[in-house]
XYZ file of C-alpha atoms in Angstrom:
786
model
C 95.579 29.817 38.420
C 93.771 26.840 39.946
C 94.909 27.961 43.348
C 92.429 30.876 43.183
C 89.567 28.405 43.634
C 90.860 27.205 47.042
C 88.799 28.838 49.832
C 90.754 31.230 52.059
C 90.943 30.664 55.799
C 89.683 33.239 58.284
C 93.139 34.648 59.050
C 93.873 35.341 55.389
C 90.505 37.046 54.966
C 91.081 39.293 57.972
C 94.512 40.231 56.644
C 93.124 41.056 53.245
C 90.332 43.137 54.743
C 92.884 44.967 56.940
C 95.077 45.872 54.005
C 92.066 46.772 51.882
C 90.671 49.093 54.550
C 94.095 50.792 54.894
C 94.701 51.442 51.208
C 91.117 51.803 49.969
C 88.840 53.463 52.508
C 85.775 53.273 50.228
C 85.192 49.613 50.981
C 81.866 50.460 52.657
C 80.269 51.808 49.473
C 77.089 50.403 48.082
C 77.578 46.985 46.443
C 75.391 48.150 43.647
C 77.844 50.837 42.744
C 80.642 48.258 42.322
C 78.737 45.240 41.081
C 79.429 45.725 37.423
C 83.091 46.206 36.564
C 83.981 46.996 33.075
C 87.750 47.465 33.582
C 90.708 45.684 35.149
C 91.293 48.267 37.921
C 88.592 46.844 40.184
C 90.935 44.364 41.886
C 91.423 46.790 44.791
C 87.696 47.125 45.431
C 86.127 45.773 48.607
C 83.526 43.859 46.560
C 86.135 42.230 44.323
C 84.861 39.161 42.380
C 87.820 36.938 41.375
C 85.911 34.870 38.849
C 84.480 37.875 37.060
C 87.887 39.529 37.154
C 89.586 36.469 35.551
C 86.991 36.216 32.836
C 87.337 39.876 32.047
C 91.151 39.660 32.084
C 91.174 36.663 29.706
C 88.774 38.390 27.319
C 90.704 41.625 27.091
C 94.354 40.407 27.257
C 96.529 38.248 25.091
C 99.133 35.782 26.313
C 101.953 38.293 26.643
C 99.792 40.628 28.632
C 98.640 37.778 30.891
C 102.270 36.824 31.565
C 103.206 40.443 32.297
C 100.198 40.784 34.578
C 101.235 37.624 36.386
C 104.723 39.015 37.016
C 103.366 42.340 38.267
C 100.857 40.644 40.574
C 103.518 38.324 42.012
C 105.715 41.358 42.747
C 102.837 43.184 44.429
C 102.054 40.136 46.572
C 105.678 39.962 47.638
C 105.732 43.629 48.520
C 102.551 43.333 50.539
C 103.960 40.387 52.476
C 107.108 42.370 53.209
C 105.112 45.370 54.404
C 102.965 43.212 56.609
C 106.039 41.596 58.117
C 107.562 45.019 58.858
C 104.297 46.149 60.456
C 104.306 43.144 62.743
C 107.945 43.709 63.714
C 107.332 47.377 64.575
C 104.328 46.545 66.746
C 106.312 43.833 68.504
C 109.151 46.276 69.318
C 106.695 48.760 70.785
C 105.119 46.066 72.897
C 108.526 45.027 74.272
C 109.340 48.685 75.135
C 106.040 49.077 76.988
C 106.731 45.886 78.949
C 110.170 47.140 80.024
C 108.693 50.479 81.176
C 106.134 48.724 83.365
C 108.826 46.556 84.953
C 110.945 49.686 85.743
C 107.996 51.446 87.349
C 107.241 48.438 89.538
C 110.843 48.269 90.763
C 110.848 52.007 91.764
C 107.532 52.007 93.577
C 108.493 49.173 95.893
C 110.366 51.393 98.463
C 108.165 54.497 98.132
C 105.508 53.390 100.660
C 107.961 53.310 103.569
C 109.276 56.763 102.761
C 105.779 58.181 102.593
C 104.962 56.780 106.029
C 108.076 58.411 107.519
C 107.171 61.750 105.943
C 103.667 61.601 107.395
C 105.047 60.961 110.894
C 107.322 63.985 110.669
C 104.512 66.238 109.470
C 102.332 65.194 112.387
C 105.174 65.917 114.797
C 105.690 69.434 113.404
C 101.980 70.172 113.603
C 101.780 69.136 117.265
C 104.741 71.322 118.254
C 103.260 74.287 116.339
C 99.994 73.905 118.228
C 101.835 73.950 121.547
C 103.706 77.148 120.591
C 100.534 78.895 119.465
C 98.804 77.915 122.672
C 101.641 79.236 124.846
C 101.943 82.596 122.921
C 98.272 83.253 122.345
C 97.727 85.526 125.335
C 100.842 87.620 124.671
C 99.989 88.024 120.974
C 96.503 89.184 121.838
C 97.935 91.728 124.246
C 100.427 93.050 121.654
C 97.753 93.456 118.999
C 95.558 95.284 121.481
C 98.393 97.671 122.333
C 99.093 98.256 118.604
C 95.443 99.104 117.955
C 95.486 101.448 120.909
C 98.632 103.158 119.606
C 97.083 103.678 116.142
C 93.939 105.049 117.693
C 95.937 107.488 119.801
C 97.791 108.640 116.695
C 94.498 109.300 114.925
C 93.157 111.121 117.926
C 96.289 113.199 118.098
C 96.004 113.905 114.336
C 92.383 115.023 114.810
C 93.312 117.358 117.666
C 96.258 118.762 115.645
C 94.229 119.105 112.397
C 93.044 122.746 112.914
C 96.618 123.834 113.587
C 97.885 121.908 110.552
C 95.228 123.487 108.354
C 96.129 126.953 109.648
C 99.797 126.374 108.784
C 98.821 125.150 105.294
C 96.665 128.242 104.762
C 99.535 130.477 105.838
C 102.001 128.732 103.489
C 99.362 128.306 100.755
C 99.961 124.564 100.772
C 96.369 123.899 99.854
C 97.003 120.448 98.400
C 98.390 119.236 101.806
C 95.458 120.826 103.624
C 92.947 119.057 101.410
C 94.790 115.768 101.862
C 94.745 116.139 105.678
C 91.068 117.066 105.791
C 90.007 114.237 103.481
C 91.939 111.797 105.730
C 90.063 113.028 108.824
C 86.632 112.914 107.192
C 85.777 109.312 108.275
C 86.442 110.145 111.956
C 84.433 113.362 111.734
C 81.519 111.491 110.229
C 81.653 108.920 113.040
C 82.475 111.101 116.101
C 82.208 114.680 114.848
C 79.040 115.389 116.776
C 80.325 114.119 120.136
C 83.976 113.672 121.021
C 85.608 115.819 118.295
C 82.930 118.465 117.883
C 85.311 121.379 118.518
C 87.984 119.970 116.203
C 85.423 119.396 113.497
C 84.076 122.938 113.801
C 87.565 124.461 113.699
C 88.549 122.292 110.725
C 85.406 123.232 108.806
C 86.120 126.919 109.406
C 89.602 126.422 108.009
C 88.212 124.509 105.019
C 85.810 127.379 104.325
C 88.784 129.713 104.142
C 90.593 127.250 101.892
C 87.562 127.018 99.588
C 87.433 130.801 99.249
C 91.138 130.999 98.564
C 90.956 128.218 95.987
C 88.043 129.915 94.221
C 89.912 133.191 94.217
C 92.977 131.445 92.868
C 90.885 129.732 90.209
C 89.581 133.026 88.799
C 92.667 135.158 89.402
C 94.250 136.522 86.203
C 97.604 136.773 87.925
C 97.736 133.029 88.534
C 99.113 130.666 85.964
C 96.943 128.224 84.055
C 98.480 125.287 85.926
C 97.777 126.870 89.335
C 94.146 127.494 88.424
C 93.774 123.936 87.146
C 95.250 122.582 90.417
C 92.801 124.720 92.384
C 89.918 123.234 90.387
C 91.134 119.703 91.181
C 91.311 120.494 94.909
C 87.833 122.006 94.859
C 86.529 118.863 93.241
C 88.196 116.727 95.939
C 86.418 118.803 98.566
C 83.074 117.961 96.915
C 82.644 121.529 95.774
C 80.208 121.770 92.777
C 82.941 122.538 90.195
C 80.623 121.762 87.310
C 79.205 125.232 87.762
C 82.733 126.543 87.268
C 83.271 124.677 83.990
C 82.024 127.493 81.770
C 84.073 130.077 83.659
C 87.218 127.996 83.532
C 86.703 127.342 79.822
C 86.379 131.075 79.322
C 89.694 131.500 81.111
C 91.267 128.995 78.734
C 89.924 130.914 75.754
C 91.348 134.139 77.187
C 94.713 132.486 77.678
C 94.542 131.291 74.072
C 93.888 134.854 72.957
C 96.866 136.054 75.006
C 99.038 133.316 73.574
C 98.679 133.657 69.805
C 102.282 132.657 69.283
C 103.410 135.592 71.504
C 102.856 137.805 68.473
C 104.958 140.756 69.533
C 107.907 138.623 70.555
C 107.880 136.608 67.357
C 107.588 139.747 65.244
C 110.738 141.003 66.987
C 112.444 137.703 66.225
C 111.521 137.973 62.559
C 112.784 141.546 62.394
C 116.016 140.595 64.116
C 116.491 137.675 61.747
C 116.384 140.126 58.834
C 119.327 141.940 60.451
C 122.583 140.459 59.051
C 124.212 140.763 62.466
C 121.511 138.534 63.956
C 120.997 136.039 61.182
C 120.457 132.444 62.203
C 118.528 133.185 65.397
C 114.982 133.069 64.074
C 112.730 130.984 66.239
C 115.631 129.570 68.207
C 116.153 132.803 70.138
C 114.907 133.599 73.646
C 111.369 134.678 72.594
C 111.006 131.336 70.847
C 111.835 129.576 74.114
C 109.260 131.708 75.924
C 106.673 130.751 73.345
C 107.506 127.074 73.833
C 107.030 127.407 77.590
C 103.690 129.144 77.051
C 102.427 126.418 74.744
C 103.571 123.781 77.238
C 101.573 125.579 79.931
C 98.531 125.692 77.699
C 98.889 121.971 76.956
C 99.125 121.140 80.658
C 96.046 123.248 81.296
C 94.210 121.287 78.621
C 95.323 118.064 80.271
C 94.128 119.207 83.704
C 90.842 120.524 82.326
C 90.241 117.177 80.662
C 90.822 115.387 83.962
C 88.443 117.720 85.813
C 85.747 117.651 83.129
C 85.908 114.332 81.247
C 82.872 115.257 79.118
C 84.523 118.406 77.725
C 86.413 116.717 74.901
C 84.582 118.507 72.080
C 85.221 121.927 73.619
C 88.896 121.181 74.147
C 89.244 119.946 70.563
C 87.778 123.218 69.352
C 90.237 125.168 71.517
C 93.184 123.182 70.170
C 92.037 123.750 66.600
C 91.670 127.464 67.299
C 95.257 127.483 68.544
C 96.474 126.004 65.258
C 94.306 128.384 63.241
C 95.670 131.406 65.117
C 99.212 130.171 64.517
C 98.659 130.007 60.773
C 96.737 133.286 60.689
C 99.678 135.066 62.278
C 102.028 133.426 59.779
C 99.789 134.478 56.882
C 99.822 138.061 58.152
C 103.605 137.968 58.169
C 103.610 136.499 54.664
C 101.551 139.442 53.397
C 104.296 141.752 54.682
C 107.034 139.714 53.003
C 108.945 136.990 54.813
C 112.088 135.087 53.912
C 112.022 131.354 53.369
C 114.186 130.824 56.484
C 111.726 132.661 58.710
C 108.772 130.961 57.049
C 110.320 127.550 57.730
C 110.986 128.627 61.321
C 107.337 129.565 61.753
C 106.192 126.231 60.328
C 108.566 124.336 62.621
C 107.243 126.181 65.673
C 103.672 125.421 64.627
C 104.446 121.762 63.953
C 106.136 121.372 67.355
C 103.042 122.804 69.013
C 100.835 120.448 67.002
C 102.848 117.416 68.092
C 102.743 118.621 71.697
C 98.967 119.075 71.607
C 98.553 115.698 69.894
C 100.238 114.096 72.893
C 97.775 115.798 75.221
C 94.623 115.576 73.107
C 95.067 112.850 70.503
C 91.339 112.825 69.698
C 91.701 116.248 68.068
C 93.900 114.778 65.276
C 95.676 118.118 64.961
C 98.231 116.680 62.538
C 95.598 116.176 59.875
C 93.798 119.380 60.793
C 97.000 121.438 60.591
C 97.742 119.891 57.214
C 94.471 121.271 55.856
C 95.173 124.747 57.257
C 98.822 124.681 56.150
C 97.668 123.838 52.634
C 96.225 127.352 52.348
C 99.101 129.097 54.152
C 101.888 127.546 52.079
C 99.967 128.221 48.878
C 99.596 131.882 49.887
C 103.322 132.042 50.626
C 104.163 130.719 47.168
C 101.727 133.148 45.529
C 102.969 136.114 47.593
C 106.568 135.315 46.665
C 105.714 135.670 42.987
C 103.726 138.828 43.742
C 106.718 140.446 45.433
C 108.995 139.408 42.568
C 106.589 141.040 40.124
C 106.521 144.137 42.336
C 110.343 144.299 42.391
C 110.495 144.140 38.603
C 107.794 146.789 38.322
C 109.642 149.070 40.773
C 112.831 148.835 38.729
C 110.949 149.669 35.543
C 109.051 152.541 37.153
C 112.343 154.170 38.068
C 112.888 154.660 34.346
C 109.656 156.602 34.198
C 109.907 158.732 37.305
C 113.606 158.823 38.229
C 114.758 162.421 38.840
C 118.376 161.533 38.043
C 117.680 160.629 34.453
C 119.204 163.775 33.018
C 122.372 163.274 35.053
C 122.900 159.691 33.905
C 124.734 159.046 30.706
C 122.765 155.983 29.641
C 119.639 155.751 31.819
C 117.783 153.314 29.562
C 120.742 150.951 29.329
C 121.134 150.990 33.105
C 117.422 150.297 33.518
C 117.538 147.428 31.016
C 120.477 145.728 32.722
C 118.850 146.165 36.130
C 115.604 144.689 34.792
C 117.392 141.701 33.277
C 119.161 141.061 36.558
C 116.035 141.273 38.695
C 114.081 139.003 36.315
C 116.693 136.244 36.066
C 118.364 136.458 39.465
C 115.052 137.106 41.204
C 113.554 134.008 39.614
C 116.577 131.935 40.622
C 116.324 133.206 44.205
C 112.621 132.333 44.268
C 113.374 128.825 43.033
C 116.052 128.477 45.722
C 113.564 129.505 48.422
C 111.013 126.997 47.163
C 113.670 124.283 46.975
C 114.344 124.837 50.676
C 110.696 124.026 51.319
C 110.974 120.822 49.295
C 114.288 119.802 50.836
C 113.141 120.302 54.425
C 112.197 117.128 56.293
C 109.493 118.780 58.392
C 106.529 116.414 58.557
C 104.119 119.155 57.549
C 106.058 119.997 54.377
C 106.732 116.377 53.470
C 102.979 115.808 53.202
C 102.593 118.959 51.050
C 105.603 118.302 48.806
C 103.552 117.215 45.791
C 101.305 120.265 46.085
C 104.298 122.625 46.401
C 105.696 121.329 43.105
C 102.402 122.079 41.360
C 102.088 125.490 43.036
C 105.593 126.494 41.933
C 104.980 125.516 38.320
C 101.555 127.132 38.285
C 102.998 130.192 40.010
C 105.648 130.704 37.349
C 103.050 130.280 34.614
C 100.797 132.921 36.190
C 103.783 135.124 37.075
C 104.961 135.455 33.503
C 101.426 136.080 32.287
C 101.073 138.815 34.894
C 104.484 140.169 33.912
C 103.337 140.435 30.309
C 100.209 142.284 31.445
C 102.417 144.551 33.563
C 104.536 145.358 30.511
C 101.433 146.309 28.568
C 100.199 148.469 31.433
C 103.526 150.267 31.832
C 103.717 150.863 28.103
C 100.359 152.648 28.167
C 98.888 150.575 25.374
C 95.534 150.527 27.170
C 95.414 154.325 26.913
C 96.614 154.637 23.375
C 93.552 156.663 22.367
C 94.618 159.492 24.636
C 98.214 159.633 23.509
C 97.741 162.579 21.240
C 96.281 164.649 24.038
C 99.256 163.972 26.291
C 101.958 165.328 24.033
C 101.505 168.842 25.348
C 102.227 167.818 28.932
C 105.978 168.073 28.571
C 108.653 166.520 26.474
C 110.521 164.833 29.292
C 107.621 162.648 30.440
C 106.833 161.565 26.899
C 110.472 160.888 26.176
C 110.845 158.683 29.237
C 107.636 156.854 28.392
C 108.889 156.062 24.893
C 112.228 154.888 26.273
C 110.433 152.693 28.803
C 108.456 151.025 26.025
C 111.694 150.284 24.183
C 113.193 148.829 27.384
C 110.132 146.626 27.814
C 110.390 145.384 24.235
C 114.036 144.375 24.612
C 113.358 142.896 28.057
C 110.659 140.708 26.496
C 113.248 139.370 24.053
C 115.608 138.632 26.941
C 112.883 136.788 28.842
C 111.967 134.735 25.788
C 115.512 133.795 24.761
C 117.386 133.606 28.081
C 115.232 133.719 31.195
C 112.559 131.179 30.244
C 115.007 128.445 29.080
C 117.091 128.875 32.244
C 114.071 128.746 34.530
C 112.715 125.736 32.621
C 115.957 123.855 33.262
C 115.780 124.557 36.985
C 112.137 123.537 37.188
C 112.823 120.330 35.253
C 115.716 119.517 37.602
C 113.971 120.124 40.937
C 110.220 120.614 40.452
C 109.178 118.204 37.716
C 108.527 114.896 39.497
C 106.148 113.966 42.266
C 103.485 116.595 41.618
C 99.925 116.062 42.751
C 98.696 116.342 39.164
C 100.629 113.285 38.025
C 102.537 112.733 34.799
C 99.408 111.819 32.866
C 98.072 115.380 33.281
C 101.293 117.022 32.108
C 103.228 119.892 33.649
C 101.589 123.103 34.807
C 104.486 125.260 33.569
C 104.550 125.291 29.748
C 107.668 127.162 28.649
C 106.723 127.144 24.968
C 103.500 128.993 25.672
C 105.313 131.632 27.746
C 108.017 132.090 25.098
C 105.378 132.633 22.441
C 103.587 135.088 24.726
C 106.680 137.241 25.209
C 107.653 136.945 21.548
C 104.327 138.439 20.519
C 104.439 140.907 23.397
C 107.913 142.087 22.424
C 106.831 142.659 18.834
C 103.784 144.612 20.001
C 105.898 146.753 22.322
C 108.430 147.467 19.585
C 105.671 148.582 17.223
C 104.141 150.573 20.052
C 107.431 152.415 20.551
C 107.559 153.204 16.846
C 103.961 154.424 16.966
C 104.662 156.681 19.965
C 107.581 158.319 18.239
C 105.722 158.586 14.940
C 102.634 160.124 16.540
C 104.778 162.759 18.208
C 106.225 163.770 14.862
C 102.738 163.643 13.357
C 101.593 166.165 15.959
C 104.386 168.511 14.928
C 103.445 168.087 11.276
C 99.788 168.733 11.960
C 100.627 171.993 13.734
C 103.012 172.912 10.960
C 100.522 172.450 8.120
C 97.316 173.578 9.796
C 98.598 176.810 11.326
C 99.736 178.976 8.313
C 97.681 180.060 5.293
C 99.557 178.298 2.519
C 97.721 180.154 -0.231
C 99.181 183.457 1.049
C 102.582 182.100 2.053
C 105.578 184.391 1.643
C 108.707 183.570 -0.274
C 111.012 181.147 1.569
C 114.047 182.743 3.155
C 115.296 179.850 5.316
C 114.517 176.298 6.358
C 111.440 176.212 8.610
C 111.783 175.585 12.338
C 109.687 172.396 12.196
C 112.579 170.704 10.394
C 114.768 171.319 13.441
C 112.092 169.866 15.694
C 111.761 166.876 13.405
C 115.525 166.297 13.505
C 115.509 166.637 17.289
C 112.951 163.857 17.494
C 115.069 161.643 15.282
C 118.094 162.424 17.433
C 116.157 161.369 20.547
C 115.195 158.134 18.797
C 118.827 157.556 17.879
C 119.910 158.072 21.501
C 117.345 155.599 22.824
C 117.881 152.786 20.346
C 121.668 152.969 20.742
C 121.269 152.348 24.468
C 118.888 149.421 24.079
C 119.111 147.736 20.675
C 122.121 146.065 19.072
C 123.565 147.076 15.754
C 122.607 145.068 12.704
C 122.873 144.878 8.957
C 120.049 146.812 7.396
C 118.219 144.707 4.834
C 118.485 146.160 1.366
C 115.220 147.221 -0.210
C 114.270 144.837 -2.981
C 113.207 145.929 -6.395
C 111.026 143.931 -8.726
C 109.374 144.500 -12.070
C 105.862 145.874 -11.918
C 103.232 146.483 -14.551
C 100.798 148.440 -12.433
C 102.295 149.571 -9.135
C 101.348 152.924 -7.699
C 104.469 153.034 -5.463
C 107.108 153.601 -8.126
C 110.203 155.734 -7.763
C 111.100 158.797 -9.711
C 114.407 159.048 -11.391
C 116.531 162.036 -10.563
C 116.845 162.872 -14.233
C 113.088 163.022 -14.627
C 112.789 165.149 -11.495
C 115.491 167.583 -12.651
C 113.845 167.816 -16.027
C 110.504 168.590 -14.400
C 112.070 171.191 -12.115
C 113.592 172.948 -15.133
C 110.154 173.795 -16.549
C 109.387 177.472 -16.103
C 105.663 177.753 -16.468
C 102.520 176.192 -15.156
C 101.576 174.402 -18.361
C 104.841 172.468 -18.466
C 104.445 171.513 -14.804
C 100.974 170.150 -15.446
C 102.312 168.115 -18.365
C 105.093 166.811 -16.170
C 102.547 165.451 -13.681
C 100.952 163.431 -16.444
C 104.330 162.075 -17.448
C 105.053 161.163 -13.830
C 101.882 159.108 -13.488
C 102.612 157.372 -16.740
C 106.139 156.608 -15.589
C 104.762 154.792 -12.523
C 103.417 152.080 -14.795
C 106.842 151.209 -16.153
C 109.225 151.775 -13.268
C 110.561 149.242 -10.824
C 108.701 148.585 -7.601
C 110.533 149.400 -4.336
C 109.715 147.809 -0.993
C 109.131 150.680 1.434
C 107.912 149.080 4.678
C 109.791 145.941 5.695
C 109.545 143.802 8.824
C 110.803 145.599 11.910
C 113.747 143.875 13.551
C 115.342 144.338 16.983
C 118.215 146.433 15.602
C 119.073 150.097 15.696
C 118.955 150.547 11.931
C 115.634 148.774 11.460
C 113.777 150.780 14.112
C 115.250 154.158 13.115
C 114.623 153.614 9.423
C 111.027 152.512 10.046
C 110.328 155.647 12.122
C 111.803 157.889 9.426
C 109.727 156.200 6.735
C 106.512 156.563 8.721
C 107.241 160.211 9.480
C 107.883 160.993 5.796
C 104.750 159.124 4.811
C 102.800 161.198 7.348
C 104.391 164.346 5.915
C 103.201 163.355 2.458
C 99.623 162.866 3.710
C 99.545 166.268 5.443
C 100.843 167.897 2.253
C 98.037 166.328 0.255
C 95.484 167.959 2.538
C 96.673 171.542 1.820
C 96.573 173.933 -1.126
C 99.786 175.869 -1.817
C 100.734 178.966 -3.722
C 104.095 179.213 -5.417
C 105.906 180.425 -2.266
C 104.351 177.733 -0.106
C 105.358 175.062 -2.604
C 108.912 176.429 -2.687
C 109.058 176.422 1.125
C 108.147 172.722 1.074
C 110.784 172.174 -1.590
C 113.439 173.912 0.536
C 112.559 171.948 3.678
C 112.608 168.643 1.816
C 115.920 169.480 0.176
C 117.450 170.191 3.590
C 116.068 166.950 4.975
C 117.367 165.051 1.978
C 120.835 166.460 2.570
C 120.983 165.356 6.218
C 119.149 162.071 5.866
C 121.353 160.923 2.992
C 124.359 161.392 5.232
C 122.882 159.393 8.093
C 120.385 156.873 6.686
C 121.487 153.758 4.819
C 118.075 153.142 3.226
C 118.711 155.917 0.729
C 116.467 154.575 -2.018
C 113.408 154.372 0.205
C 114.082 157.815 1.719
C 114.582 159.395 -1.735
C 111.385 157.808 -2.907
C 109.360 159.158 0.025
C 110.905 162.649 -0.253
C 110.109 162.670 -3.941
C 106.550 161.667 -3.114
C 106.260 164.703 -0.811
C 107.467 167.058 -3.596
C 105.115 165.471 -6.097
C 102.179 165.735 -3.664
C 102.994 169.404 -3.029
C 103.226 170.135 -6.738
C 99.883 168.409 -7.298
C 98.296 170.618 -4.648
C 100.048 173.820 -5.798
C 98.303 176.536 -7.826
C 101.550 177.558 -9.515
C 104.178 174.794 -9.043
C 107.353 176.651 -9.962
C 110.506 175.078 -8.464
C 113.395 176.972 -6.895
C 116.636 176.801 -8.797
C 119.171 174.300 -7.407
C 121.803 176.996 -6.653
C 119.277 178.883 -4.529
C 118.353 175.710 -2.678
C 121.990 174.876 -2.008
C 122.726 178.395 -0.772
C 119.812 178.398 1.665
C 120.773 174.944 2.902
C 124.373 176.023 3.518
C 123.175 179.023 5.481
C 121.036 176.732 7.628
C 123.917 174.336 8.197
C 126.192 177.215 9.219
C 123.657 178.441 11.780
C 123.236 174.937 13.141
C 126.962 174.562 13.660
C 127.147 177.905 15.482
C 124.394 176.974 17.909
C 125.309 173.315 18.215
C 128.872 172.329 17.252
C 127.978 168.671 17.738
C 126.717 166.741 14.752
C 122.955 167.407 14.587
C 121.880 163.919 13.649
C 123.386 160.479 13.541
C 120.659 158.061 12.516
C 121.247 154.566 11.206
C 125.025 154.618 11.413
């Protein structure tokens, strides 16, 4: 290490500084910042102190580390020497290349001076010859140019003298654009020499121009002229320095009138739409001849807008308003057609025609941004189309149902209610499928207007079905007359046919509600989920607008209400008969019974009508057996036939009174019978419920009267006859027997002298009644519950 103390020569110092400046650019830092080194990495610093470095290295390193440091430093020195040698070699090679290039340049420039001198001599020779030629041809060239100027002047003079005749020919042929072009070309000459040499020509030309101005103004305001011709006339007037700004308001008014006459060529398009509804002319739509005429008209209007914009550059706002009015009128006409029912094909044709016009006007007046404006207007139109489609579907269903109520062929049809039910099912399901198909055509169409509204259409369809089924439920309630239930009793006297049809309609509505809940809603939900569930404007986080579960629950409850309403209608009708039956006669002075009363026949006729209706609408089912259970205090107990026969065998009033006491005591120890069960959608359930309610009503009317012996026996005879027929036709025998017994007991309680008729007398009178019924009506009088 003693070699470190040897002072370095100047060359070595410069080399070290060069390398240090290349690898460590911070050599110019403050010496104070690098004066105190506390680590061994300061060897690369510009202010490196070898002595301090060696002392620090010896203090911090052992022998092995000093040896390793020596090896590393020797390797670094060797590498630096190699790099320096390579740097010198590279610079030397570049210097040699530069020397060779200079030598090559010197060798090429040696002969260039002689060539340049020769070129200069040739150029001077060419210049001298050119000067001689120009000098020799100067006089002739001047003469030719003078003749050419004279020829052009003569042509202009001839044109000026011929101008009045040219203008007259243009006026005669109505070539006003050529006349204006000729006159404008002659204006500079007239300004210069019009008051002297060409005074007559100028005067004649001005007279012709006055005529042209009048004709152009007349053409501008002529209703028989096309929009393009009037726009061209305005341009020519402006070229003639006519104050056309005063005509701006009038011309704009003409444009507005033409817009009013346009309006999609309303009559022609209406004819197209009507023809497209004709099967023989399907597929024409807006592609027929009137559609082409409309396209030509819109093109003419667009060209007029373009010309007007050229004539009046500051009229942009007015033209934008006109273009927007055109789009608005298009959609207004389409909305009017929608209110009168339009197919999806025709609706798409109308939208395509409107969109083509919008694109055409955008090309003429891009500042109007009619694409965005039409999207806002179409938003309302398409939504109205979707809503009107559901409205017409609801109207179709209502029309089918109203035929049940007012059809004059009802009596001639064998099963009018069944036919009405099947027709209603078909119109509900198939009509909904057709509506979905129409809406799918809107979604599937690639029209730019509909593509932008696709998300909204999905929401409108789902929301439309939700509102449609709610409205359909309200329609069912309205047709059933539930809102006027308080006036039902007053309407029974208006004729049996109307009431009968109304009751049948209610039953049809009840069964149709079941069909909608179980069949229609699931099918429609599948179609909506397949084609109208994704991409809505509401987004998945807000859920779907159409909730099938809610609609199913709505029609489930509605069907149950309608079924009970049907039962109530039929029961109230029978109640009216019973009220008349028990309020009309004086039961205290009633005569001895000789036959079954006529009200029984009317009652059986009502049950027969019920049987006819439910067999057309409701399916057959297993009637649920009435359950019995032990009871310690029920007031609805049954009477045993033995007890009843024993009571009927009493022959005096005292025994009858005692029997009543025994009957009430027996209620405490008899089995309880379930009279009113849940009404099901089956023939047996509905018929049995109506019979039970009618018998219960009969019992209540009996309790309101006071009978003598004959009146009580008349009630006994009527009930015995009913028991005979109902037992043959009603499966719920226990409940019917119970209610019939209740009627007899109630009559006996309200009788002054409750003496029963003997069974043989009852049977004889019943047989007589049955014989008369067979003579008048050989068909079985009643078939309920079978």
